[in-house]
Amino acid sequence: MFLSPYFKKELQLVSVSAQQASEFAKGVAQDFNPIHNVAAKRFCVPGDLLFALVLGQYGLSQTMSFSFEGMVGDGVKLVFPDSVGDSFTIFDDKQKQYLSVERSGTNTQCEVQIESFIRSYVAFSGLNFTHVLVPMMRKHGVMINPARPLVIYESMSFDLVSFDFNHIELSLVEQHLEIDGKRGDVTLKFELHCGDKLVGTGRKTLVLSGLRTLEEGGLNEMVERYESLRVDYQGV
């Protein structure tokens, strides 16, 4: 499985080092959020890697939903039981809860399908900040705190109408931002295609914290900082 370099498993305990998490964020998801940098004071494992590890361990089900409830730190030992039901929760070895999963319908363990699904979805996530959230903030005249930019991955879900695919492409079809004081709730709806055939739909929700009135200088600085991390990593 292509995820092998990004985690360590001993019996039923799965852990992700800061280096592994950072490599996944940058190398697979093209996500340069500084919170995934190895030396970040508020470092956390990408939610997309947790999502990917669940699919790698338990397969891809026709209908799935993921609710993210905690930020996983460097080397935290997560319990991944050998078998689970249609509703389960990922805890650490101290019983702290991080992720709740519900699933139903047909389940596939096909590595080709699972890898394509993961790669397509996390690549979409990696583009969220510069291609989706920044234009959305400009449109609504708000921005997150440039000194402590925090975007919280809240949930994602999807429904597959067909398993007749070896390759999936994801496209954003709807986006919405609801503002309540300093909080912004973002909903992104997407479609999953194999060629010209629709194979599924899904949605992702994010929370923008510390909203304030838009200042172009501050927003541009965040974008430039994000872009510089990409350039430094890719060497282009």
PDB file of C-alpha atoms in Angstrom:
ATOM      1  CA  MET A   1       0.000   0.000   0.000  1.00  0.00           C
ATOM      2  CA  PHE A   2       1.405   3.397  -0.956  1.00  0.00           C
ATOM      3  CA  LEU A   3       0.701   4.726   2.581  1.00  0.00           C
ATOM      4  CA  SER A   4       3.382   2.511   4.176  1.00  0.00           C
ATOM      5  CA  PRO A   5       6.043   5.275   4.400  1.00  0.00           C
ATOM      6  CA  TYR A   6       3.684   7.565   6.310  1.00  0.00           C
ATOM      7  CA  PHE A   7       2.899   5.586   9.456  1.00  0.00           C
ATOM      8  CA  LYS A   8       4.180   2.928  11.824  1.00  0.00           C
ATOM      9  CA  LYS A   9       2.062   0.073  13.135  1.00  0.00           C
ATOM     10  CA  GLU A  10       2.776  -2.234  16.068  1.00  0.00           C
ATOM     11  CA  LEU A  11      -0.012  -4.717  16.779  1.00  0.00           C
ATOM     12  CA  GLN A  12      -3.150  -2.530  16.809  1.00  0.00           C
ATOM     13  CA  LEU A  13      -1.357   0.760  17.523  1.00  0.00           C
ATOM     14  CA  VAL A  14      -0.727   3.180  14.660  1.00  0.00           C
ATOM     15  CA  SER A  15       1.519   6.209  15.068  1.00  0.00           C
ATOM     16  CA  VAL A  16       2.624   8.972  12.721  1.00  0.00           C
ATOM     17  CA  SER A  17       5.812  10.943  13.308  1.00  0.00           C
ATOM     18  CA  ALA A  18       5.986  14.650  12.544  1.00  0.00           C
ATOM     19  CA  GLN A  19       8.344  13.863   9.653  1.00  0.00           C
ATOM     20  CA  GLN A  20       5.991  11.253   8.172  1.00  0.00           C
ATOM     21  CA  ALA A  21       2.992  13.573   8.506  1.00  0.00           C
ATOM     22  CA  SER A  22       4.848  16.469   6.925  1.00  0.00           C
ATOM     23  CA  GLU A  23       6.006  14.336   3.997  1.00  0.00           C
ATOM     24  CA  PHE A  24       2.455  13.125   3.369  1.00  0.00           C
ATOM     25  CA  ALA A  25       1.028  16.656   3.536  1.00  0.00           C
ATOM     26  CA  LYS A  26       3.588  18.085   1.130  1.00  0.00           C
ATOM     27  CA  GLY A  27       4.439  15.130  -1.080  1.00  0.00           C
ATOM     28  CA  VAL A  28       1.013  13.505  -1.514  1.00  0.00           C
ATOM     29  CA  ALA A  29      -1.583  16.187  -0.736  1.00  0.00           C
ATOM     30  CA  GLN A  30       0.484  19.209  -1.854  1.00  0.00           C
ATOM     31  CA  ASP A  31      -0.732  20.819   1.373  1.00  0.00           C
ATOM     32  CA  PHE A  32       1.694  23.434   2.700  1.00  0.00           C
ATOM     33  CA  ASN A  33      -0.257  24.508   5.759  1.00  0.00           C
ATOM     34  CA  PRO A  34       2.495  25.461   8.264  1.00  0.00           C
ATOM     35  CA  ILE A  35       0.695  23.516  11.006  1.00  0.00           C
ATOM     36  CA  HIS A  36       2.027  20.356   9.313  1.00  0.00           C
ATOM     37  CA  ASN A  37       5.663  21.508   9.399  1.00  0.00           C
ATOM     38  CA  VAL A  38       7.895  19.316  11.549  1.00  0.00           C
ATOM     39  CA  ALA A  39       8.969  22.225  13.750  1.00  0.00           C
ATOM     40  CA  ALA A  40       5.529  23.844  14.075  1.00  0.00           C
ATOM     41  CA  LYS A  41       4.633  24.750  17.663  1.00  0.00           C
ATOM     42  CA  ARG A  42       1.034  23.667  17.037  1.00  0.00           C
ATOM     43  CA  PHE A  43       1.940  20.709  14.811  1.00  0.00           C
ATOM     44  CA  CYS A  44      -0.778  18.214  13.923  1.00  0.00           C
ATOM     45  CA  VAL A  45      -1.104  15.213  11.646  1.00  0.00           C
ATOM     46  CA  PRO A  46      -3.211  16.066   8.559  1.00  0.00           C
ATOM     47  CA  GLY A  47      -6.826  14.953   8.854  1.00  0.00           C
ATOM     48  CA  ASP A  48      -6.495  13.656   5.291  1.00  0.00           C
ATOM     49  CA  LEU A  49      -3.829  11.192   6.447  1.00  0.00           C
ATOM     50  CA  LEU A  50      -6.137   9.881   9.188  1.00  0.00           C
ATOM     51  CA  PHE A  51      -8.879   9.501   6.583  1.00  0.00           C
ATOM     52  CA  ALA A  52      -6.457   7.686   4.271  1.00  0.00           C
ATOM     53  CA  LEU A  53      -5.292   5.336   7.031  1.00  0.00           C
ATOM     54  CA  VAL A  54      -8.902   4.348   7.780  1.00  0.00           C
ATOM     55  CA  LEU A  55      -9.486   3.489   4.126  1.00  0.00           C
ATOM     56  CA  GLY A  56      -6.198   1.610   3.959  1.00  0.00           C
ATOM     57  CA  GLN A  57      -7.071  -0.436   7.045  1.00  0.00           C
ATOM     58  CA  TYR A  58     -10.816  -1.022   6.604  1.00  0.00           C
ATOM     59  CA  GLY A  59     -11.464  -0.549   2.895  1.00  0.00           C
ATOM     60  CA  LEU A  60     -13.628   1.802   0.862  1.00  0.00           C
ATOM     61  CA  SER A  61     -17.364   1.568   1.563  1.00  0.00           C
ATOM     62  CA  GLN A  62     -20.170   2.807  -0.634  1.00  0.00           C
ATOM     63  CA  THR A  63     -21.275   5.415   1.894  1.00  0.00           C
ATOM     64  CA  MET A  64     -18.908   6.865   4.483  1.00  0.00           C
ATOM     65  CA  SER A  65     -18.782   9.846   6.826  1.00  0.00           C
ATOM     66  CA  PHE A  66     -15.872  11.115   8.925  1.00  0.00           C
ATOM     67  CA  SER A  67     -16.104  13.534  11.865  1.00  0.00           C
ATOM     68  CA  PHE A  68     -12.795  14.972  13.098  1.00  0.00           C
ATOM     69  CA  GLU A  69     -12.789  15.616  16.829  1.00  0.00           C
ATOM     70  CA  GLY A  70      -9.175  16.197  17.846  1.00  0.00           C
ATOM     71  CA  MET A  71      -5.743  17.184  16.562  1.00  0.00           C
ATOM     72  CA  VAL A  72      -3.260  14.290  16.492  1.00  0.00           C
ATOM     73  CA  GLY A  73       0.240  15.181  17.599  1.00  0.00           C
ATOM     74  CA  ASP A  74       3.659  13.751  16.795  1.00  0.00           C
ATOM     75  CA  GLY A  75       3.893  10.037  17.598  1.00  0.00           C
ATOM     76  CA  VAL A  76       0.479   9.724  19.255  1.00  0.00           C
ATOM     77  CA  LYS A  77      -0.462   6.038  19.430  1.00  0.00           C
ATOM     78  CA  LEU A  78      -3.846   5.493  17.769  1.00  0.00           C
ATOM     79  CA  VAL A  79      -5.800   2.274  18.237  1.00  0.00           C
ATOM     80  CA  PHE A  80      -6.837   0.658  14.922  1.00  0.00           C
ATOM     81  CA  PRO A  81      -8.638  -2.595  15.852  1.00  0.00           C
ATOM     82  CA  ASP A  82      -8.298  -5.513  13.443  1.00  0.00           C
ATOM     83  CA  SER A  83     -12.055  -5.431  12.814  1.00  0.00           C
ATOM     84  CA  VAL A  84     -14.764  -2.799  13.274  1.00  0.00           C
ATOM     85  CA  GLY A  85     -18.477  -2.433  12.660  1.00  0.00           C
ATOM     86  CA  ASP A  86     -20.401   0.097  10.605  1.00  0.00           C
ATOM     87  CA  SER A  87     -19.867   2.805  13.231  1.00  0.00           C
ATOM     88  CA  PHE A  88     -16.553   3.181  15.046  1.00  0.00           C
ATOM     89  CA  THR A  89     -14.240   5.704  16.664  1.00  0.00           C
ATOM     90  CA  ILE A  90     -10.485   6.108  16.551  1.00  0.00           C
ATOM     91  CA  PHE A  91      -9.032   6.740  20.021  1.00  0.00           C
ATOM     92  CA  ASP A  92      -5.468   6.932  21.228  1.00  0.00           C
ATOM     93  CA  ASP A  93      -4.008   4.585  23.820  1.00  0.00           C
ATOM     94  CA  LYS A  94      -5.162   7.007  26.540  1.00  0.00           C
ATOM     95  CA  GLN A  95      -8.790   6.917  25.308  1.00  0.00           C
ATOM     96  CA  LYS A  96      -8.749  10.394  23.781  1.00  0.00           C
ATOM     97  CA  GLN A  97     -11.123  10.544  20.797  1.00  0.00           C
ATOM     98  CA  TYR A  98      -9.950  11.858  17.412  1.00  0.00           C
ATOM     99  CA  LEU A  99     -12.155  10.551  14.618  1.00  0.00           C
ATOM    100  CA  SER A 100     -15.634   9.039  14.285  1.00  0.00           C
ATOM    101  CA  VAL A 101     -16.531   6.997  11.213  1.00  0.00           C
ATOM    102  CA  GLU A 102     -19.816   5.660   9.878  1.00  0.00           C
ATOM    103  CA  ARG A 103     -20.078   3.443   6.840  1.00  0.00           C
ATOM    104  CA  SER A 104     -22.627   1.345   4.970  1.00  0.00           C
ATOM    105  CA  GLY A 105     -23.170  -0.501   1.720  1.00  0.00           C
ATOM    106  CA  THR A 106     -20.713  -2.471  -0.372  1.00  0.00           C
ATOM    107  CA  ASN A 107     -17.081  -2.467   0.764  1.00  0.00           C
ATOM    108  CA  THR A 108     -14.044  -2.947  -1.480  1.00  0.00           C
ATOM    109  CA  GLN A 109     -10.486  -3.789  -0.460  1.00  0.00           C
ATOM    110  CA  CYS A 110      -9.145  -3.150  -3.978  1.00  0.00           C
ATOM    111  CA  GLU A 111      -5.856  -1.279  -3.525  1.00  0.00           C
ATOM    112  CA  VAL A 112      -6.052   0.345  -6.975  1.00  0.00           C
ATOM    113  CA  GLN A 113      -9.481   1.851  -6.251  1.00  0.00           C
ATOM    114  CA  ILE A 114      -8.568   2.892  -2.703  1.00  0.00           C
ATOM    115  CA  GLU A 115      -5.315   4.556  -3.758  1.00  0.00           C
ATOM    116  CA  SER A 116      -6.999   6.440  -6.602  1.00  0.00           C
ATOM    117  CA  PHE A 117      -9.758   7.643  -4.279  1.00  0.00           C
ATOM    118  CA  ILE A 118      -7.284   8.792  -1.612  1.00  0.00           C
ATOM    119  CA  ARG A 119      -4.944  10.545  -4.039  1.00  0.00           C
ATOM    120  CA  SER A 120      -7.794  12.363  -5.781  1.00  0.00           C
ATOM    121  CA  TYR A 121      -9.400  13.504  -2.552  1.00  0.00           C
ATOM    122  CA  VAL A 122      -6.259  14.677  -0.762  1.00  0.00           C
ATOM    123  CA  ALA A 123      -5.058  16.525  -3.870  1.00  0.00           C
ATOM    124  CA  PHE A 124      -8.375  18.390  -3.815  1.00  0.00           C
ATOM    125  CA  SER A 125      -7.845  19.193  -0.126  1.00  0.00           C
ATOM    126  CA  GLY A 126      -4.357  20.482  -0.827  1.00  0.00           C
ATOM    127  CA  LEU A 127      -5.796  23.085  -3.202  1.00  0.00           C
ATOM    128  CA  ASN A 128      -8.477  24.266  -0.766  1.00  0.00           C
ATOM    129  CA  PHE A 129      -6.567  27.166   0.792  1.00  0.00           C
ATOM    130  CA  THR A 130      -5.304  29.101  -2.224  1.00  0.00           C
ATOM    131  CA  HIS A 131      -7.915  28.014  -4.786  1.00  0.00           C
ATOM    132  CA  VAL A 132     -11.076  27.976  -2.659  1.00  0.00           C
ATOM    133  CA  LEU A 133     -10.752  29.601   0.759  1.00  0.00           C
ATOM    134  CA  VAL A 134      -8.782  32.706  -0.248  1.00  0.00           C
ATOM    135  CA  PRO A 135     -11.226  33.705  -3.040  1.00  0.00           C
ATOM    136  CA  MET A 136     -14.130  32.941  -0.687  1.00  0.00           C
ATOM    137  CA  MET A 137     -12.710  35.192   2.033  1.00  0.00           C
ATOM    138  CA  ARG A 138     -12.152  37.984  -0.490  1.00  0.00           C
ATOM    139  CA  LYS A 139     -15.726  37.649  -1.715  1.00  0.00           C
ATOM    140  CA  HIS A 140     -17.117  37.993   1.806  1.00  0.00           C
ATOM    141  CA  GLY A 141     -14.664  40.671   2.930  1.00  0.00           C
ATOM    142  CA  VAL A 142     -13.194  38.625   5.798  1.00  0.00           C
ATOM    143  CA  MET A 143      -9.957  36.829   6.610  1.00  0.00           C
ATOM    144  CA  ILE A 144      -8.504  34.516   9.217  1.00  0.00           C
ATOM    145  CA  ASN A 145      -5.832  35.789  11.612  1.00  0.00           C
ATOM    146  CA  PRO A 146      -2.595  36.017   9.566  1.00  0.00           C
ATOM    147  CA  ALA A 147      -0.494  35.697  12.727  1.00  0.00           C
ATOM    148  CA  ARG A 148      -2.238  32.466  13.782  1.00  0.00           C
ATOM    149  CA  PRO A 149      -4.020  31.107  10.700  1.00  0.00           C
ATOM    150  CA  LEU A 150      -6.323  28.307  11.776  1.00  0.00           C
ATOM    151  CA  VAL A 151      -8.575  26.298   9.494  1.00  0.00           C
ATOM    152  CA  ILE A 152     -10.186  23.322  11.218  1.00  0.00           C
ATOM    153  CA  TYR A 153     -11.103  20.218   9.216  1.00  0.00           C
ATOM    154  CA  GLU A 154     -14.518  19.309  10.644  1.00  0.00           C
ATOM    155  CA  SER A 155     -16.039  16.534   8.534  1.00  0.00           C
ATOM    156  CA  MET A 156     -16.322  14.853   5.160  1.00  0.00           C
ATOM    157  CA  SER A 157     -18.716  12.344   3.664  1.00  0.00           C
ATOM    158  CA  PHE A 158     -19.382  10.685   0.342  1.00  0.00           C
ATOM    159  CA  ASP A 159     -21.763   8.384  -1.510  1.00  0.00           C
ATOM    160  CA  LEU A 160     -20.554   6.136  -4.312  1.00  0.00           C
ATOM    161  CA  VAL A 161     -23.137   5.125  -6.897  1.00  0.00           C
ATOM    162  CA  SER A 162     -20.733   2.735  -8.630  1.00  0.00           C
ATOM    163  CA  PHE A 163     -17.522   0.817  -8.011  1.00  0.00           C
ATOM    164  CA  ASP A 164     -16.901   0.589 -11.754  1.00  0.00           C
ATOM    165  CA  PHE A 165     -13.671   2.618 -11.729  1.00  0.00           C
ATOM    166  CA  ASN A 166      -9.921   2.275 -11.541  1.00  0.00           C
ATOM    167  CA  HIS A 167      -9.276   5.999 -11.560  1.00  0.00           C
ATOM    168  CA  ILE A 168     -11.262   8.820  -9.994  1.00  0.00           C
ATOM    169  CA  GLU A 169     -11.214  12.558 -10.612  1.00  0.00           C
ATOM    170  CA  LEU A 170     -12.790  14.963  -8.142  1.00  0.00           C
ATOM    171  CA  SER A 171     -14.389  18.275  -9.065  1.00  0.00           C
ATOM    172  CA  LEU A 172     -15.784  21.016  -6.814  1.00  0.00           C
ATOM    173  CA  VAL A 173     -19.400  21.790  -7.714  1.00  0.00           C
ATOM    174  CA  GLU A 174     -20.619  24.044  -4.886  1.00  0.00           C
ATOM    175  CA  GLN A 175     -19.105  26.144  -2.101  1.00  0.00           C
ATOM    176  CA  HIS A 176     -20.669  28.116   0.709  1.00  0.00           C
ATOM    177  CA  LEU A 177     -19.430  30.232   3.620  1.00  0.00           C
ATOM    178  CA  GLU A 178     -21.685  31.082   6.558  1.00  0.00           C
ATOM    179  CA  ILE A 179     -20.307  33.711   8.932  1.00  0.00           C
ATOM    180  CA  ASP A 180     -21.237  33.927  12.608  1.00  0.00           C
ATOM    181  CA  GLY A 181     -19.130  36.551  14.352  1.00  0.00           C
ATOM    182  CA  LYS A 182     -15.506  35.399  14.306  1.00  0.00           C
ATOM    183  CA  ARG A 183     -16.431  31.940  13.067  1.00  0.00           C
ATOM    184  CA  GLY A 184     -16.914  30.878   9.479  1.00  0.00           C
ATOM    185  CA  ASP A 185     -18.494  27.559   8.471  1.00  0.00           C
ATOM    186  CA  VAL A 186     -17.428  26.388   5.023  1.00  0.00           C
ATOM    187  CA  THR A 187     -19.254  23.695   3.048  1.00  0.00           C
ATOM    188  CA  LEU A 188     -17.704  22.269  -0.118  1.00  0.00           C
ATOM    189  CA  LYS A 189     -19.655  19.869  -2.314  1.00  0.00           C
ATOM    190  CA  PHE A 190     -17.896  17.734  -4.898  1.00  0.00           C
ATOM    191  CA  GLU A 191     -18.487  15.089  -7.548  1.00  0.00           C
ATOM    192  CA  LEU A 192     -16.394  12.012  -8.303  1.00  0.00           C
ATOM    193  CA  HIS A 193     -15.985  10.980 -11.928  1.00  0.00           C
ATOM    194  CA  CYS A 194     -14.328   8.202 -13.857  1.00  0.00           C
ATOM    195  CA  GLY A 195     -13.978   9.663 -17.314  1.00  0.00           C
ATOM    196  CA  ASP A 196     -17.383  11.084 -18.234  1.00  0.00           C
ATOM    197  CA  LYS A 197     -19.224   8.825 -15.771  1.00  0.00           C
ATOM    198  CA  LEU A 198     -20.405  10.100 -12.391  1.00  0.00           C
ATOM    199  CA  VAL A 199     -19.434   7.542  -9.730  1.00  0.00           C
ATOM    200  CA  GLY A 200     -20.178   9.513  -6.554  1.00  0.00           C
ATOM    201  CA  THR A 201     -20.813  12.745  -4.687  1.00  0.00           C
ATOM    202  CA  GLY A 202     -19.540  14.135  -1.406  1.00  0.00           C
ATOM    203  CA  ARG A 203     -19.138  17.091   0.901  1.00  0.00           C
ATOM    204  CA  LYS A 204     -16.490  18.524   3.172  1.00  0.00           C
ATOM    205  CA  THR A 205     -16.902  21.028   6.001  1.00  0.00           C
ATOM    206  CA  LEU A 206     -14.286  23.342   7.488  1.00  0.00           C
ATOM    207  CA  VAL A 207     -14.279  25.939  10.255  1.00  0.00           C
ATOM    208  CA  LEU A 208     -12.468  29.263   9.859  1.00  0.00           C
ATOM    209  CA  SER A 209     -11.493  30.679  13.251  1.00  0.00           C
ATOM    210  CA  GLY A 210     -10.663  34.222  14.328  1.00  0.00           C
ATOM    211  CA  LEU A 211     -12.359  35.954  11.410  1.00  0.00           C
ATOM    212  CA  ARG A 212     -11.776  39.676  10.997  1.00  0.00           C
ATOM    213  CA  THR A 213     -12.299  42.354   8.381  1.00  0.00           C
ATOM    214  CA  LEU A 214     -10.338  41.686   5.211  1.00  0.00           C
ATOM    215  CA  GLU A 215      -6.964  43.387   4.902  1.00  0.00           C
ATOM    216  CA  GLU A 216      -5.450  42.680   1.497  1.00  0.00           C
ATOM    217  CA  GLY A 217      -1.902  43.078   2.809  1.00  0.00           C
ATOM    218  CA  GLY A 218      -2.390  40.492   5.520  1.00  0.00           C
ATOM    219  CA  LEU A 219      -4.175  38.050   3.202  1.00  0.00           C
ATOM    220  CA  ASN A 220      -1.521  38.441   0.515  1.00  0.00           C
ATOM    221  CA  GLU A 221       1.157  37.795   3.119  1.00  0.00           C
ATOM    222  CA  MET A 222      -0.493  34.492   4.077  1.00  0.00           C
ATOM    223  CA  VAL A 223      -0.716  33.459   0.420  1.00  0.00           C
ATOM    224  CA  GLU A 224       2.917  34.407  -0.207  1.00  0.00           C
ATOM    225  CA  ARG A 225       4.058  32.488   2.880  1.00  0.00           C
ATOM    226  CA  TYR A 226       2.089  29.431   1.747  1.00  0.00           C
ATOM    227  CA  GLU A 227       3.507  29.686  -1.763  1.00  0.00           C
ATOM    228  CA  SER A 228       7.083  30.071  -0.467  1.00  0.00           C
ATOM    229  CA  LEU A 229       6.701  26.792   1.458  1.00  0.00           C
ATOM    230  CA  ARG A 230       5.610  25.079  -1.758  1.00  0.00           C
ATOM    231  CA  VAL A 231       8.534  26.519  -3.720  1.00  0.00           C
ATOM    232  CA  ASP A 232      11.034  25.570  -1.003  1.00  0.00           C
ATOM    233  CA  TYR A 233       9.730  21.999  -0.972  1.00  0.00           C
ATOM    234  CA  GLN A 234       9.468  21.510  -4.725  1.00  0.00           C
ATOM    235  CA  GLY A 235      12.583  23.504  -5.571  1.00  0.00           C
ATOM    236  CA  VAL A 236      10.831  25.434  -8.358  1.00  0.00           C
TER     237      VAL A 236
END
